Amino acid sequence: DFHVSNIMVKKKKLGLLDSQDAIIGNPLYDVASLIDDVRIKLPNNLQNNLIYFYHKNSKLKKRDIKNLKNDFDILSVQRNLKILGIFVRLSIRDGKNNYLKFLPYTWTLIERRLRNPIFKNLNILITGGAGYLGSTLSQKLLDKGHKVRVLDDLWYGKESIQDCLKNDNFELIQEDLRNLTTIVKSLKEIDGVIHLASVVGMPASSIEPRTSE
C-alpha cells in the first residue's frame, strides 16, 4: 500500500509499512498511489514534476514519456474510483465518517486525469447493461461520445435500452455471460469493461443460488 503515510524514514533510509498485500503489476501503480494520494493535496505542477522525475531516474527512462503518463493516468483513475467506493463503505458499514472528507479531492484527482485524450471516444463493454444501472450508464456514456456494447441475456426485456438502440454507437449482444466464446467475442476492440451482470432480486436468486454467486 504505497503512499506517504506508509513510508517511514530510519537512518536516512526509507522503509515501507503495510506490504502484506504486495503484488507484481504495472510499476506506475505505486507512482500513482504516491503522487495522487487522496489524503495529501499537491499542486498540479508539483505532481507533473514528480512524474517527470520518476521517468528520468527510473528503469523506465527509455520508455516514451507519453506512454508512461498514459499508464499513470489510467491507474490513477482506476485506483481512485476504487477508493471512492471503499471510503463510502467505511462510512456506511463501519461508521467511519471521517473518510468522507477525502471524497471531494478524490473526485478532483479523477477529473484531472480524465483530461487525458486517451479517455475520449472509448469502446466500453457493459455486462448486464439492460438493467436499471446499466441502461442509465449506457445513455450517459453515449451522450459523452463513447461507443457502448451491452452484453445481456435480456431476462427482463429490452425496454430500458430502447433509446440506446437508436444510437449508432450502441451495440447489443443478447447472449449469456457464462459462455466463454461469448465473452471473447464481446471483448473484441474494447477499451474497458463495466461488469454489472448478475441475477437480480431475492426470488430469482433463491431459485438459482449457485448462478447468483
Short mmCIF file of C-alpha atoms in Angstrom, two decimals:
data_model
loop_
_atom_site.label_atom_id
_atom_site.label_comp_id
_atom_site.label_asym_id
_atom_site.label_seq_id
_atom_site.Cartn_x
_atom_site.Cartn_y
_atom_site.Cartn_z
CA ASP A 1 0.00 0.00 0.00
CA PHE A 2 2.44 2.55 -1.33
CA HIS A 3 1.68 6.08 -0.15
CA VAL A 4 3.24 8.68 2.12
CA SER A 5 1.53 7.51 5.31
CA ASN A 6 3.19 4.10 4.95
CA ILE A 7 6.70 5.37 4.20
CA MET A 8 8.97 5.82 7.22
CA VAL A 9 12.45 7.33 7.45
CA LYS A 10 15.02 5.45 9.52
CA LYS A 11 18.76 6.13 9.47
CA LYS A 12 18.37 8.21 6.31
CA LYS A 13 16.70 5.29 4.52
CA LEU A 14 13.09 4.77 3.53
CA GLY A 15 11.09 1.88 4.91
CA LEU A 16 7.66 0.74 3.73
CA LEU A 17 4.88 -0.42 6.04
CA ASP A 18 1.78 -2.41 5.12
CA SER A 19 3.28 -4.56 2.37
CA GLN A 20 1.45 -7.81 3.14
CA ASP A 21 -0.76 -7.50 0.05
CA ALA A 22 2.07 -6.62 -2.32
CA ILE A 23 1.66 -8.00 -5.85
CA ILE A 24 3.52 -7.72 -9.14
CA GLY A 25 1.90 -5.31 -11.57
CA ASN A 26 2.41 -2.16 -13.58
CA PRO A 27 5.14 -0.10 -11.79
CA LEU A 28 3.16 3.09 -12.42
CA TYR A 29 0.53 1.91 -9.92
CA ASP A 30 2.82 2.72 -6.99
CA VAL A 31 3.77 6.03 -8.62
CA ALA A 32 0.08 6.94 -8.95
CA SER A 33 -0.56 5.87 -5.34
CA LEU A 34 2.21 8.17 -4.15
CA ILE A 35 1.61 11.25 -6.32
CA ASP A 36 -2.21 11.11 -6.45
CA ASP A 37 -2.65 10.32 -2.76
CA VAL A 38 -6.20 11.45 -1.89
CA ARG A 39 -5.15 12.42 1.65
CA ILE A 40 -2.37 14.79 0.65
CA LYS A 41 -3.08 17.69 -1.71
CA LEU A 42 -0.23 18.54 -4.06
CA PRO A 43 -0.17 21.36 -6.65
CA ASN A 44 -0.69 20.13 -10.19
CA ASN A 45 2.72 21.40 -11.32
CA LEU A 46 4.46 19.51 -8.50
CA GLN A 47 2.63 16.31 -9.43
CA ASN A 48 3.78 16.68 -13.05
CA ASN A 49 7.36 17.39 -11.95
CA LEU A 50 7.35 14.23 -9.82
CA ILE A 51 6.18 12.13 -12.77
CA TYR A 52 8.97 13.52 -14.94
CA PHE A 53 11.48 12.98 -12.13
CA TYR A 54 10.41 9.34 -11.90
CA HIS A 55 10.73 8.89 -15.65
CA LYS A 56 14.21 10.40 -15.71
CA ASN A 57 15.56 8.35 -12.80
CA SER A 58 13.79 5.00 -13.08
CA LYS A 59 14.49 1.88 -15.11
CA LEU A 60 11.72 3.03 -17.44
CA LYS A 61 13.58 6.13 -18.65
CA LYS A 62 13.95 4.60 -22.12
CA ARG A 63 10.19 4.39 -22.46
CA ASP A 64 8.32 7.18 -24.19
CA ILE A 65 7.12 9.63 -21.52
CA LYS A 66 3.71 9.92 -23.22
CA ASN A 67 3.02 6.20 -22.89
CA LEU A 68 4.26 6.20 -19.33
CA LYS A 69 1.98 9.14 -18.50
CA ASN A 70 -0.95 7.29 -20.08
CA ASP A 71 -0.31 4.33 -17.77
CA PHE A 72 -0.14 6.70 -14.84
CA ASP A 73 -3.46 8.38 -15.64
CA ILE A 74 -5.30 5.08 -16.25
CA LEU A 75 -4.06 3.58 -12.99
CA SER A 76 -4.76 6.74 -11.02
CA VAL A 77 -8.37 6.81 -12.22
CA GLN A 78 -8.80 3.09 -11.50
CA ARG A 79 -7.30 3.38 -8.02
CA ASN A 80 -9.24 6.47 -7.01
CA LEU A 81 -12.58 5.15 -8.29
CA LYS A 82 -11.95 2.14 -6.05
CA ILE A 83 -11.09 4.45 -3.15
CA LEU A 84 -14.41 6.29 -3.56
CA GLY A 85 -16.24 3.01 -3.01
CA ILE A 86 -14.03 1.93 -0.11
CA PHE A 87 -14.38 5.22 1.77
CA VAL A 88 -18.18 5.29 1.35
CA ARG A 89 -18.35 1.67 2.53
CA LEU A 90 -16.24 2.52 5.60
CA SER A 91 -18.69 5.30 6.40
CA ILE A 92 -21.92 3.34 5.86
CA ARG A 93 -20.85 -0.04 7.20
CA ASP A 94 -18.33 0.88 9.89
CA GLY A 95 -19.43 4.37 10.88
CA LYS A 96 -16.02 5.85 9.96
CA ASN A 97 -17.40 9.11 8.60
CA ASN A 98 -14.04 10.87 8.74
CA TYR A 99 -13.18 9.27 5.39
CA LEU A 100 -15.95 11.23 3.65
CA LYS A 101 -13.89 14.44 3.84
CA PHE A 102 -11.49 12.97 1.28
CA LEU A 103 -14.17 12.40 -1.39
CA PRO A 104 -14.14 15.89 -2.99
CA TYR A 105 -10.38 15.81 -3.61
CA THR A 106 -10.62 12.23 -4.84
CA TRP A 107 -13.09 13.41 -7.49
CA THR A 108 -10.75 16.31 -8.31
CA LEU A 109 -7.91 13.87 -8.99
CA ILE A 110 -10.13 11.64 -11.12
CA GLU A 111 -11.35 14.58 -13.20
CA ARG A 112 -7.78 15.86 -13.57
CA ARG A 113 -6.58 12.54 -15.01
CA LEU A 114 -9.66 12.16 -17.23
CA ARG A 115 -8.49 15.20 -19.20
CA ASN A 116 -6.05 12.88 -20.96
CA PRO A 117 -7.27 12.41 -24.57
CA ILE A 118 -6.99 8.62 -24.20
CA PHE A 119 -10.27 8.75 -22.27
CA LYS A 120 -12.12 10.25 -25.23
CA ASN A 121 -14.28 8.14 -27.55
CA LEU A 122 -13.77 4.85 -25.73
CA ASN A 123 -15.24 1.48 -26.67
CA ILE A 124 -16.91 0.25 -23.49
CA LEU A 125 -18.46 -3.12 -22.72
CA ILE A 126 -21.20 -3.20 -20.07
CA THR A 127 -22.28 -6.63 -18.89
CA GLY A 128 -25.86 -6.69 -17.66
CA GLY A 129 -26.31 -3.38 -19.44
CA ALA A 130 -30.06 -3.74 -19.93
CA GLY A 131 -30.76 -3.37 -16.21
CA TYR A 132 -31.54 -0.08 -14.49
CA LEU A 133 -27.95 0.87 -13.70
CA GLY A 134 -26.57 -0.41 -16.99
CA SER A 135 -29.15 1.32 -19.18
CA THR A 136 -28.73 4.61 -17.33
CA LEU A 137 -24.94 4.39 -17.56
CA SER A 138 -25.11 3.41 -21.25
CA GLN A 139 -27.06 6.55 -22.09
CA LYS A 140 -24.66 8.78 -20.16
CA LEU A 141 -21.65 7.25 -21.92
CA LEU A 142 -23.30 7.61 -25.32
CA ASP A 143 -24.05 11.26 -24.54
CA LYS A 144 -20.33 11.78 -23.93
CA GLY A 145 -19.43 10.35 -27.34
CA HIS A 146 -18.30 6.88 -26.29
CA LYS A 147 -19.25 3.65 -28.03
CA VAL A 148 -21.15 1.21 -25.84
CA ARG A 149 -21.56 -2.53 -26.25
CA VAL A 150 -24.01 -4.26 -23.93
CA LEU A 151 -23.86 -7.97 -23.16
CA ASP A 152 -27.14 -9.09 -21.63
CA ASP A 153 -29.42 -12.11 -21.99
CA LEU A 154 -32.45 -9.81 -21.55
CA TRP A 155 -34.19 -11.76 -18.79
CA TYR A 156 -36.34 -8.71 -18.19
CA GLY A 157 -36.64 -7.49 -21.78
CA LYS A 158 -35.03 -4.55 -23.53
CA GLU A 159 -37.48 -1.76 -22.83
CA SER A 160 -34.91 0.08 -20.70
CA ILE A 161 -32.47 0.37 -23.62
CA GLN A 162 -34.91 1.33 -26.39
CA ASP A 163 -33.45 4.83 -26.71
CA CYS A 164 -29.90 3.44 -26.73
CA LEU A 165 -30.77 1.07 -29.59
CA LYS A 166 -31.49 4.10 -31.78
CA ASN A 167 -27.89 5.29 -31.36
CA ASP A 168 -25.35 4.16 -33.98
CA ASN A 169 -22.68 3.96 -31.25
CA PHE A 170 -24.66 1.36 -29.32
CA GLU A 171 -24.43 -2.40 -29.84
CA LEU A 172 -26.39 -5.15 -28.11
CA ILE A 173 -25.16 -8.71 -27.77
CA GLN A 174 -28.04 -10.82 -26.46
CA GLU A 175 -26.22 -13.82 -25.05
CA ASP A 176 -25.23 -15.46 -21.76
CA LEU A 177 -22.18 -14.10 -19.98
CA ARG A 178 -21.24 -17.58 -18.77
CA ASN A 179 -20.37 -18.66 -22.31
CA LEU A 180 -16.61 -18.28 -22.84
CA THR A 181 -16.97 -17.85 -26.60
CA THR A 182 -19.45 -15.05 -25.98
CA ILE A 183 -17.02 -13.28 -23.64
CA VAL A 184 -14.17 -13.46 -26.15
CA LYS A 185 -16.41 -12.08 -28.90
CA SER A 186 -17.74 -9.31 -26.68
CA LEU A 187 -14.23 -8.13 -25.71
CA LYS A 188 -13.10 -7.53 -29.29
CA GLU A 189 -11.78 -3.96 -29.71
CA ILE A 190 -12.96 -2.99 -26.19
CA ASP A 191 -11.05 -0.41 -24.12
CA GLY A 192 -12.77 -1.05 -20.80
CA VAL A 193 -15.34 -3.27 -19.10
CA ILE A 194 -18.02 -2.31 -16.57
CA HIS A 195 -19.26 -5.53 -15.02
CA LEU A 196 -22.86 -5.25 -13.80
CA ALA A 197 -24.26 -8.66 -14.80
CA SER A 198 -25.93 -10.60 -12.00
CA VAL A 199 -29.10 -12.43 -11.07
CA VAL A 200 -31.24 -9.66 -9.63
CA GLY A 201 -33.81 -9.97 -6.85
CA MET A 202 -34.30 -12.37 -3.94
CA PRO A 203 -36.88 -14.65 -5.66
CA ALA A 204 -34.67 -15.23 -8.70
CA SER A 205 -31.55 -15.63 -6.57
CA SER A 206 -33.19 -18.27 -4.37
CA ILE A 207 -34.20 -20.30 -7.44
CA GLU A 208 -30.65 -20.25 -8.84
CA PRO A 209 -28.38 -19.72 -5.79
CA ARG A 210 -25.24 -21.06 -7.49
CA THR A 211 -25.78 -18.93 -10.56
CA SER A 212 -26.37 -15.90 -8.33
CA GLU A 213 -22.98 -16.37 -6.70
#
